[in-house]
Amino acid sequence: MNLCDERNVKRIMSMFSTGTKKSFGQNFLINPDVPYNIAKESYEYHRARNGAKKSAVIEIGPGIGSLTQELCEEYDKVIAVEIDKTLIPVLEYTLAEHKNVTVINDDFLKLDLEKLINEELDGYEISVCANLPYYITTPIIMALLENARRENGTSYFTSITVMVQKEVALRLCATPKQSDYGAITASINYYGNIEKLFDVTPDNFLPAPKVTSSVVRIELYDTKKYEVKSEKMLHRVISGAFMQRRKTLLNSLSSAFSEIPKDTLGDIIERCGFEPTVRGERLSVEDFCRLSDEIFILKN
Ligand code: SAM
């Protein structure tokens, strides 16, 4: 079934008495080349890294199933998590011929990802692929990154291939010193490399969003590239450093760590090789790791 034919999309939605919901960020793809290319980018990279091992993909927000169909063609197993319960019967209908997909009706941000992986995907090499709902792009990517590693430090995921708004993609792919560089960029750099793949214009969606989208792929390191004393502290330092973008690193960190005297934080920043007047966007992931360890040692 061509799930990207605009007439088909409208027919299926009316058959199941449902419609696109802005509150769930629903913009469905209506050009079949787009889901085909997203799935191909995801799987070709996955296969190059994992060879012939059993492959699985987690999709967030399958909608009516256009990208899901393509993923079912490539991966051995597909887990699709959709928040909108009115789309569950739609997906049962549109994906009926694919026996390798499991649809879960849940809010991805409330899901116990580790439990899902242990119960459904034991023995599989896993990637993530999605046309993300734009209203929660950053929380979803952060949830994936913060749950990306097993206790032994190896990565659950090979890659995360997602479509996001173009301006968000610029932020995700920024390098230190660029104005778009932020907390999420530094976090991505800690877990892997990111590559921008291609742009998708608004006319490829129903309804058409106001802005252009981009597909990016985060390629996760198999094992830890950077060692820190506490990942929790690293996340706290990175998010604290960018909480108030116009402030200096010292002022931002002293708001985030009000329990530490400002002079002490200033000394730590200088020990890491920076002036206290530096801003967070100057620091690379290595710098954040050093800063995080210094603060961790001080507090423990
Ligand atoms: N994959 C489809 C496509 O490409 O045409 C739909 C993509 S649409 C941009 C985003 C999808 O994510 C919608 O189906 C929406 O209902 C779903 N969604 C929104 N918030 C979600 C959440 N918290 N957890 C799971 N799915 C969510």
mmCIF file of C-alpha atoms and ligand atoms in Angstrom:
data_model
loop_
_atom_site.group_PDB
_atom_site.id
_atom_site.type_symbol
_atom_site.label_atom_id
_atom_site.label_comp_id
_atom_site.label_asym_id
_atom_site.label_seq_id
_atom_site.Cartn_x
_atom_site.Cartn_y
_atom_site.Cartn_z
ATOM 1 C CA MET A 1 0.000 0.000 0.000
ATOM 2 C CA ASN A 2 1.373 3.409 -0.899
ATOM 3 C CA LEU A 3 1.076 5.221 2.419
ATOM 4 C CA CYS A 4 2.597 8.351 0.946
ATOM 5 C CA ASP A 5 -0.154 8.929 -1.607
ATOM 6 C CA GLU A 6 -1.981 11.980 -0.240
ATOM 7 C CA ARG A 7 -5.385 10.555 -1.284
ATOM 8 C CA ASN A 8 -4.577 7.265 0.484
ATOM 9 C CA VAL A 9 -3.530 9.089 3.649
ATOM 10 C CA LYS A 10 -6.820 11.028 3.702
ATOM 11 C CA ARG A 11 -8.866 7.910 2.849
ATOM 12 C CA ILE A 12 -7.240 5.844 5.630
ATOM 13 C CA MET A 13 -7.656 8.619 8.170
ATOM 14 C CA SER A 14 -11.356 8.970 7.353
ATOM 15 C CA MET A 15 -11.839 5.169 7.306
ATOM 16 C CA PHE A 16 -10.670 5.140 10.936
ATOM 17 C CA SER A 17 -12.403 8.417 11.829
ATOM 18 C CA THR A 18 -9.153 10.105 12.779
ATOM 19 C CA GLY A 19 -7.209 13.134 11.565
ATOM 20 C CA THR A 20 -3.754 14.649 11.934
ATOM 21 C CA LYS A 21 -3.209 16.105 15.388
ATOM 22 C CA LYS A 22 -1.080 19.181 15.834
ATOM 23 C CA SER A 23 -0.760 18.480 19.569
ATOM 24 C CA PHE A 24 1.187 15.293 18.766
ATOM 25 C CA GLY A 25 3.329 16.974 16.095
ATOM 26 C CA GLN A 26 1.744 14.935 13.321
ATOM 27 C CA ASN A 27 3.111 15.815 9.883
ATOM 28 C CA PHE A 28 2.902 12.697 7.731
ATOM 29 C CA LEU A 29 5.218 12.060 4.808
ATOM 30 C CA ILE A 30 3.567 12.142 1.380
ATOM 31 C CA ASN A 31 6.586 11.561 -0.852
ATOM 32 C CA PRO A 32 7.616 7.864 -0.830
ATOM 33 C CA ASP A 33 11.239 8.730 -1.676
ATOM 34 C CA VAL A 34 11.686 10.336 1.739
ATOM 35 C CA PRO A 35 10.876 7.350 4.018
ATOM 36 C CA TYR A 36 12.712 5.093 1.556
ATOM 37 C CA ASN A 37 15.855 7.216 1.810
ATOM 38 C CA ILE A 38 15.667 7.614 5.593
ATOM 39 C CA ALA A 39 15.329 3.834 6.090
ATOM 40 C CA LYS A 40 18.146 3.189 3.603
ATOM 41 C CA GLU A 41 20.499 5.620 5.360
ATOM 42 C CA SER A 42 19.691 3.975 8.674
ATOM 43 C CA TYR A 43 20.051 0.389 7.533
ATOM 44 C CA GLU A 44 23.095 0.720 5.266
ATOM 45 C CA TYR A 45 25.056 2.228 8.127
ATOM 46 C CA HIS A 46 23.685 -0.395 10.535
ATOM 47 C CA ARG A 47 24.691 -3.247 8.222
ATOM 48 C CA ALA A 48 28.161 -1.810 7.565
ATOM 49 C CA ARG A 49 28.815 -1.769 11.326
ATOM 50 C CA ASN A 50 27.170 -5.055 12.320
ATOM 51 C CA GLY A 51 27.550 -7.360 9.323
ATOM 52 C CA ALA A 52 25.147 -10.286 9.329
ATOM 53 C CA LYS A 53 24.047 -10.065 12.977
ATOM 54 C CA LYS A 54 20.307 -9.953 13.717
ATOM 55 C CA SER A 55 19.130 -6.390 13.204
ATOM 56 C CA ALA A 56 16.436 -4.421 14.972
ATOM 57 C CA VAL A 57 15.209 -0.856 14.868
ATOM 58 C CA ILE A 58 13.145 1.221 17.287
ATOM 59 C CA GLU A 59 10.912 3.796 15.604
ATOM 60 C CA ILE A 60 9.385 6.672 17.563
ATOM 61 C CA GLY A 61 6.061 7.900 16.174
ATOM 62 C CA PRO A 62 5.168 5.627 13.232
ATOM 63 C CA GLY A 63 2.100 7.758 12.361
ATOM 64 C CA ILE A 64 0.235 5.724 9.736
ATOM 65 C CA GLY A 65 3.331 3.627 8.997
ATOM 66 C CA SER A 66 5.070 5.036 5.907
ATOM 67 C CA LEU A 67 8.594 4.905 7.372
ATOM 68 C CA THR A 68 7.722 1.755 9.370
ATOM 69 C CA GLN A 69 6.940 -0.131 6.136
ATOM 70 C CA GLU A 70 10.371 0.719 4.758
ATOM 71 C CA LEU A 71 12.092 -0.265 8.016
ATOM 72 C CA CYS A 72 10.239 -3.612 7.960
ATOM 73 C CA GLU A 73 11.795 -4.300 4.550
ATOM 74 C CA GLU A 74 15.325 -3.721 5.848
ATOM 75 C CA TYR A 75 15.495 -4.783 9.504
ATOM 76 C CA ASP A 76 14.792 -8.240 10.985
ATOM 77 C CA LYS A 77 12.672 -6.708 13.713
ATOM 78 C CA VAL A 78 10.904 -3.356 14.136
ATOM 79 C CA ILE A 79 9.498 -1.914 17.370
ATOM 80 C CA ALA A 80 7.322 1.151 16.728
ATOM 81 C CA VAL A 81 6.168 3.323 19.643
ATOM 82 C CA GLU A 82 3.152 5.556 18.943
ATOM 83 C CA ILE A 83 1.491 7.825 21.509
ATOM 84 C CA ASP A 84 -1.767 8.374 19.597
ATOM 85 C CA LYS A 85 -4.137 5.508 20.407
ATOM 86 C CA THR A 86 -6.392 6.340 17.435
ATOM 87 C CA LEU A 87 -3.493 5.358 15.143
ATOM 88 C CA ILE A 88 -3.107 1.843 16.585
ATOM 89 C CA PRO A 89 -5.961 0.288 14.534
ATOM 90 C CA VAL A 90 -4.671 2.257 11.533
ATOM 91 C CA LEU A 91 -1.222 0.701 11.940
ATOM 92 C CA GLU A 92 -2.709 -2.801 12.366
ATOM 93 C CA TYR A 93 -4.351 -2.233 8.976
ATOM 94 C CA THR A 94 -1.475 -0.585 7.114
ATOM 95 C CA LEU A 95 1.224 -2.933 8.447
ATOM 96 C CA ALA A 96 -0.851 -6.149 8.282
ATOM 97 C CA GLU A 97 1.463 -7.801 5.773
ATOM 98 C CA HIS A 98 4.611 -7.190 7.861
ATOM 99 C CA LYS A 99 5.111 -9.904 10.471
ATOM 100 C CA ASN A 100 8.337 -8.462 11.905
ATOM 101 C CA VAL A 101 6.809 -5.365 13.528
ATOM 102 C CA THR A 102 5.493 -4.796 17.051
ATOM 103 C CA VAL A 103 3.522 -1.602 17.666
ATOM 104 C CA ILE A 104 3.455 -0.243 21.207
ATOM 105 C CA ASN A 105 0.930 2.404 22.241
ATOM 106 C CA ASP A 106 2.887 4.582 24.657
ATOM 107 C CA ASP A 107 4.538 7.919 25.218
ATOM 108 C CA PHE A 108 8.155 7.281 24.267
ATOM 109 C CA LEU A 109 9.353 9.628 27.009
ATOM 110 C CA LYS A 110 7.616 7.534 29.673
ATOM 111 C CA LEU A 111 8.755 4.189 28.331
ATOM 112 C CA ASP A 112 11.232 2.030 30.249
ATOM 113 C CA LEU A 113 13.658 1.713 27.344
ATOM 114 C CA GLU A 114 16.018 -0.705 29.068
ATOM 115 C CA LYS A 115 13.133 -3.045 29.953
ATOM 116 C CA LEU A 116 11.841 -2.879 26.372
ATOM 117 C CA ILE A 117 15.275 -3.751 24.987
ATOM 118 C CA ASN A 118 15.796 -6.607 27.460
ATOM 119 C CA GLU A 119 12.354 -8.091 26.839
ATOM 120 C CA GLU A 120 11.993 -7.598 23.090
ATOM 121 C CA LEU A 121 15.427 -7.141 21.595
ATOM 122 C CA ASP A 122 17.818 -9.431 23.422
ATOM 123 C CA GLY A 123 20.426 -10.699 20.935
ATOM 124 C CA TYR A 124 19.717 -7.992 18.329
ATOM 125 C CA GLU A 125 21.941 -5.145 17.207
ATOM 126 C CA ILE A 126 19.705 -2.085 17.535
ATOM 127 C CA SER A 127 19.381 1.246 15.751
ATOM 128 C CA VAL A 128 16.821 4.017 16.182
ATOM 129 C CA CYS A 129 15.068 5.693 13.283
ATOM 130 C CA ALA A 130 12.272 8.288 13.260
ATOM 131 C CA ASN A 131 10.601 11.272 11.747
ATOM 132 C CA LEU A 132 10.454 12.963 15.129
ATOM 133 C CA PRO A 133 7.537 14.997 16.472
ATOM 134 C CA TYR A 134 9.111 18.449 16.523
ATOM 135 C CA TYR A 135 7.649 19.580 19.851
ATOM 136 C CA ILE A 136 9.789 17.052 21.767
ATOM 137 C CA THR A 137 12.849 16.557 19.554
ATOM 138 C CA THR A 138 15.419 17.507 22.194
ATOM 139 C CA PRO A 139 13.907 15.502 25.103
ATOM 140 C CA ILE A 140 13.690 12.409 22.871
ATOM 141 C CA ILE A 141 17.301 12.696 21.699
ATOM 142 C CA MET A 142 18.481 13.328 25.262
ATOM 143 C CA ALA A 143 16.467 10.321 26.543
ATOM 144 C CA LEU A 144 18.053 8.148 23.860
ATOM 145 C CA LEU A 145 21.565 9.360 24.649
ATOM 146 C CA GLU A 146 21.239 9.078 28.404
ATOM 147 C CA ASN A 147 19.951 5.507 28.019
ATOM 148 C CA ALA A 148 22.362 4.639 25.230
ATOM 149 C CA ARG A 149 24.786 2.556 27.287
ATOM 150 C CA ARG A 150 24.632 -0.733 29.120
ATOM 151 C CA GLU A 151 26.092 -0.905 32.619
ATOM 152 C CA ASN A 152 29.348 -2.284 31.150
ATOM 153 C CA GLY A 153 29.725 0.872 29.024
ATOM 154 C CA THR A 154 28.894 -0.647 25.627
ATOM 155 C CA SER A 155 26.289 1.061 23.473
ATOM 156 C CA TYR A 156 22.799 -0.380 23.004
ATOM 157 C CA PHE A 157 22.422 1.517 19.738
ATOM 158 C CA THR A 158 24.457 1.515 16.543
ATOM 159 C CA SER A 159 22.962 4.755 15.300
ATOM 160 C CA ILE A 160 20.081 7.186 15.710
ATOM 161 C CA THR A 161 18.795 8.431 12.354
ATOM 162 C CA VAL A 162 16.158 11.122 12.761
ATOM 163 C CA MET A 163 14.386 13.860 10.885
ATOM 164 C CA VAL A 164 14.248 17.148 12.790
ATOM 165 C CA GLN A 165 13.675 20.808 11.949
ATOM 166 C CA LYS A 166 16.582 22.189 9.927
ATOM 167 C CA GLU A 167 17.439 24.808 12.541
ATOM 168 C CA VAL A 168 17.568 22.076 15.190
ATOM 169 C CA ALA A 169 19.843 20.015 12.918
ATOM 170 C CA LEU A 170 22.219 22.993 12.769
ATOM 171 C CA ARG A 171 22.302 22.988 16.567
ATOM 172 C CA LEU A 172 22.863 19.230 16.771
ATOM 173 C CA CYS A 173 25.726 19.346 14.248
ATOM 174 C CA ALA A 174 27.432 22.546 15.489
ATOM 175 C CA THR A 175 31.059 22.591 16.585
ATOM 176 C CA PRO A 176 32.515 24.457 19.599
ATOM 177 C CA LYS A 177 32.650 28.253 19.170
ATOM 178 C CA GLN A 178 29.693 28.265 16.734
ATOM 179 C CA SER A 179 26.654 30.162 18.005
ATOM 180 C CA ASP A 180 24.403 27.099 17.488
ATOM 181 C CA TYR A 181 26.586 24.942 19.787
ATOM 182 C CA GLY A 182 24.697 24.027 22.955
ATOM 183 C CA ALA A 183 24.080 21.429 25.661
ATOM 184 C CA ILE A 184 22.670 18.870 23.261
ATOM 185 C CA THR A 185 25.617 19.259 20.876
ATOM 186 C CA ALA A 186 28.144 18.613 23.638
ATOM 187 C CA SER A 187 26.095 15.619 24.840
ATOM 188 C CA ILE A 188 25.955 14.134 21.323
ATOM 189 C CA ASN A 189 29.731 14.564 20.982
ATOM 190 C CA TYR A 190 30.197 12.596 24.195
ATOM 191 C CA TYR A 191 28.293 9.574 22.849
ATOM 192 C CA GLY A 192 29.191 9.627 19.158
ATOM 193 C CA ASN A 193 29.579 11.479 15.876
ATOM 194 C CA ILE A 194 26.787 13.253 14.071
ATOM 195 C CA GLU A 195 26.332 13.700 10.340
ATOM 196 C CA LYS A 196 23.747 15.732 8.453
ATOM 197 C CA LEU A 197 22.395 13.634 5.566
ATOM 198 C CA PHE A 198 19.798 15.614 3.559
ATOM 199 C CA ASP A 199 17.091 18.286 3.716
ATOM 200 C CA VAL A 200 13.356 17.715 3.207
ATOM 201 C CA THR A 201 11.164 20.635 2.130
ATOM 202 C CA PRO A 202 7.685 21.306 3.651
ATOM 203 C CA ASP A 203 5.781 20.150 0.535
ATOM 204 C CA ASN A 204 6.728 16.545 1.381
ATOM 205 C CA PHE A 205 4.402 16.478 4.417
ATOM 206 C CA LEU A 206 0.692 16.516 5.206
ATOM 207 C CA PRO A 207 -0.011 19.013 6.678
ATOM 208 C CA ALA A 208 3.007 21.002 5.431
ATOM 209 C CA PRO A 209 5.096 22.374 8.325
ATOM 210 C CA LYS A 210 6.297 25.979 8.150
ATOM 211 C CA VAL A 211 9.974 25.094 7.984
ATOM 212 C CA THR A 212 12.406 22.828 6.151
ATOM 213 C CA SER A 213 13.497 19.620 7.878
ATOM 214 C CA SER A 214 16.816 17.761 7.876
ATOM 215 C CA VAL A 215 17.747 14.138 8.406
ATOM 216 C CA VAL A 216 20.746 13.540 10.672
ATOM 217 C CA ARG A 217 22.467 10.394 11.852
ATOM 218 C CA ILE A 218 24.150 10.065 15.239
ATOM 219 C CA GLU A 219 26.717 7.275 14.982
ATOM 220 C CA LEU A 220 27.287 6.000 18.505
ATOM 221 C CA TYR A 221 30.666 4.841 19.764
ATOM 222 C CA ASP A 222 30.646 1.079 20.549
ATOM 223 C CA THR A 223 32.378 1.713 23.835
ATOM 224 C CA LYS A 224 33.170 4.831 25.834
ATOM 225 C CA LYS A 225 35.464 7.255 24.054
ATOM 226 C CA TYR A 226 35.697 9.623 27.021
ATOM 227 C CA GLU A 227 36.043 8.502 30.630
ATOM 228 C CA VAL A 228 34.430 10.598 33.334
ATOM 229 C CA LYS A 229 34.077 9.945 37.030
ATOM 230 C CA SER A 230 30.316 10.464 36.843
ATOM 231 C CA GLU A 231 28.099 10.762 33.746
ATOM 232 C CA LYS A 232 25.376 12.252 35.924
ATOM 233 C CA MET A 233 27.773 15.050 36.918
ATOM 234 C CA LEU A 234 28.780 15.558 33.272
ATOM 235 C CA HIS A 235 25.113 16.016 32.268
ATOM 236 C CA ARG A 236 24.619 18.455 35.139
ATOM 237 C CA VAL A 237 27.707 20.471 34.173
ATOM 238 C CA ILE A 238 26.787 20.595 30.471
ATOM 239 C CA SER A 239 23.176 21.603 31.064
ATOM 240 C CA GLY A 240 24.255 24.127 33.756
ATOM 241 C CA ALA A 241 26.805 25.692 31.397
ATOM 242 C CA PHE A 242 24.121 26.477 28.805
ATOM 243 C CA MET A 243 21.192 27.235 31.082
ATOM 244 C CA GLN A 244 21.588 30.982 30.541
ATOM 245 C CA ARG A 245 23.290 31.366 27.217
ATOM 246 C CA ARG A 246 24.263 35.011 27.508
ATOM 247 C CA LYS A 247 26.016 34.473 30.825
ATOM 248 C CA THR A 248 29.650 33.547 31.284
ATOM 249 C CA LEU A 249 30.467 29.942 32.153
ATOM 250 C CA LEU A 250 31.307 31.024 35.693
ATOM 251 C CA ASN A 251 27.970 32.778 36.244
ATOM 252 C CA SER A 252 25.995 29.921 34.663
ATOM 253 C CA LEU A 253 27.790 27.282 36.717
ATOM 254 C CA SER A 254 27.477 29.249 39.899
ATOM 255 C CA SER A 255 23.661 29.330 39.389
ATOM 256 C CA ALA A 256 23.641 25.601 38.625
ATOM 257 C CA PHE A 257 25.968 24.730 41.544
ATOM 258 C CA SER A 258 24.848 27.274 44.135
ATOM 259 C CA GLU A 259 26.308 25.020 46.862
ATOM 260 C CA ILE A 260 29.879 25.705 45.595
ATOM 261 C CA PRO A 261 31.478 29.132 46.312
ATOM 262 C CA LYS A 262 31.899 31.174 43.125
ATOM 263 C CA ASP A 263 35.654 31.670 43.741
ATOM 264 C CA THR A 264 36.142 27.910 43.894
ATOM 265 C CA LEU A 265 34.295 27.445 40.592
ATOM 266 C CA GLY A 266 36.436 30.212 39.090
ATOM 267 C CA ASP A 267 39.600 28.373 40.202
ATOM 268 C CA ILE A 268 38.323 25.124 38.670
ATOM 269 C CA ILE A 269 37.571 26.837 35.346
ATOM 270 C CA GLU A 270 41.105 28.308 35.333
ATOM 271 C CA ARG A 271 42.628 24.909 36.165
ATOM 272 C CA CYS A 272 40.834 23.581 33.080
ATOM 273 C CA GLY A 273 42.674 26.211 31.015
ATOM 274 C CA PHE A 274 39.985 28.885 30.591
ATOM 275 C CA GLU A 275 39.368 32.435 31.747
ATOM 276 C CA PRO A 276 36.334 32.649 34.054
ATOM 277 C CA THR A 277 34.781 35.022 31.484
ATOM 278 C CA VAL A 278 34.652 32.245 28.879
ATOM 279 C CA ARG A 279 31.211 31.157 27.602
ATOM 280 C CA GLY A 280 30.003 27.568 27.500
ATOM 281 C CA GLU A 281 30.050 27.372 23.693
ATOM 282 C CA ARG A 282 33.879 27.569 23.693
ATOM 283 C CA LEU A 283 34.246 24.240 25.485
ATOM 284 C CA SER A 284 34.671 20.944 23.653
ATOM 285 C CA VAL A 285 33.382 17.675 25.075
ATOM 286 C CA GLU A 286 36.891 16.927 26.425
ATOM 287 C CA ASP A 287 36.842 20.266 28.270
ATOM 288 C CA PHE A 288 33.446 19.457 29.774
ATOM 289 C CA CYS A 289 34.733 16.046 30.905
ATOM 290 C CA ARG A 290 37.669 17.680 32.692
ATOM 291 C CA LEU A 291 35.444 20.311 34.296
ATOM 292 C CA SER A 292 32.964 17.643 35.389
ATOM 293 C CA ASP A 293 35.706 15.525 37.020
ATOM 294 C CA GLU A 294 37.104 18.554 38.889
ATOM 295 C CA ILE A 295 33.678 19.398 40.281
ATOM 296 C CA PHE A 296 33.015 15.744 41.092
ATOM 297 C CA ILE A 297 36.286 15.477 43.060
ATOM 298 C CA LEU A 298 35.474 18.658 44.958
ATOM 299 C CA LYS A 299 32.050 17.379 45.953
ATOM 300 C CA ASN A 300 33.136 13.854 46.936
HETATM 301 N N1 SAM B 1 6.485 8.482 10.972
HETATM 302 C C1 SAM B 1 5.352 9.167 10.416
HETATM 303 C C2 SAM B 1 5.741 9.798 9.093
HETATM 304 O O1 SAM B 1 6.953 9.973 8.883
HETATM 305 O O2 SAM B 1 4.867 10.117 8.297
HETATM 306 C C3 SAM B 1 4.798 10.221 11.383
HETATM 307 C C4 SAM B 1 5.787 11.253 11.870
HETATM 308 S S1 SAM B 1 5.020 12.557 12.764
HETATM 309 C C5 SAM B 1 6.159 13.883 12.438
HETATM 310 C C6 SAM B 1 5.425 12.233 14.469
HETATM 311 C C7 SAM B 1 4.704 11.025 15.076
HETATM 312 O O3 SAM B 1 5.120 10.897 16.444
HETATM 313 C C8 SAM B 1 3.177 11.102 15.115
HETATM 314 O O4 SAM B 1 2.630 9.906 14.681
HETATM 315 C C9 SAM B 1 2.859 11.357 16.591
HETATM 316 O O5 SAM B 1 1.592 10.895 16.988
HETATM 317 C C10 SAM B 1 3.991 10.604 17.260
HETATM 318 N N2 SAM B 1 4.312 11.058 18.621
HETATM 319 C C11 SAM B 1 4.244 12.313 19.129
HETATM 320 N N3 SAM B 1 4.652 12.354 20.403
HETATM 321 C C12 SAM B 1 5.033 11.083 20.728
HETATM 322 C C13 SAM B 1 5.536 10.484 21.918
HETATM 323 N N4 SAM B 1 5.776 11.199 23.026
HETATM 324 N N5 SAM B 1 5.786 9.148 21.908
HETATM 325 C C14 SAM B 1 5.544 8.403 20.794
HETATM 326 N N6 SAM B 1 5.059 8.935 19.639
HETATM 327 C C15 SAM B 1 4.811 10.245 19.594
#
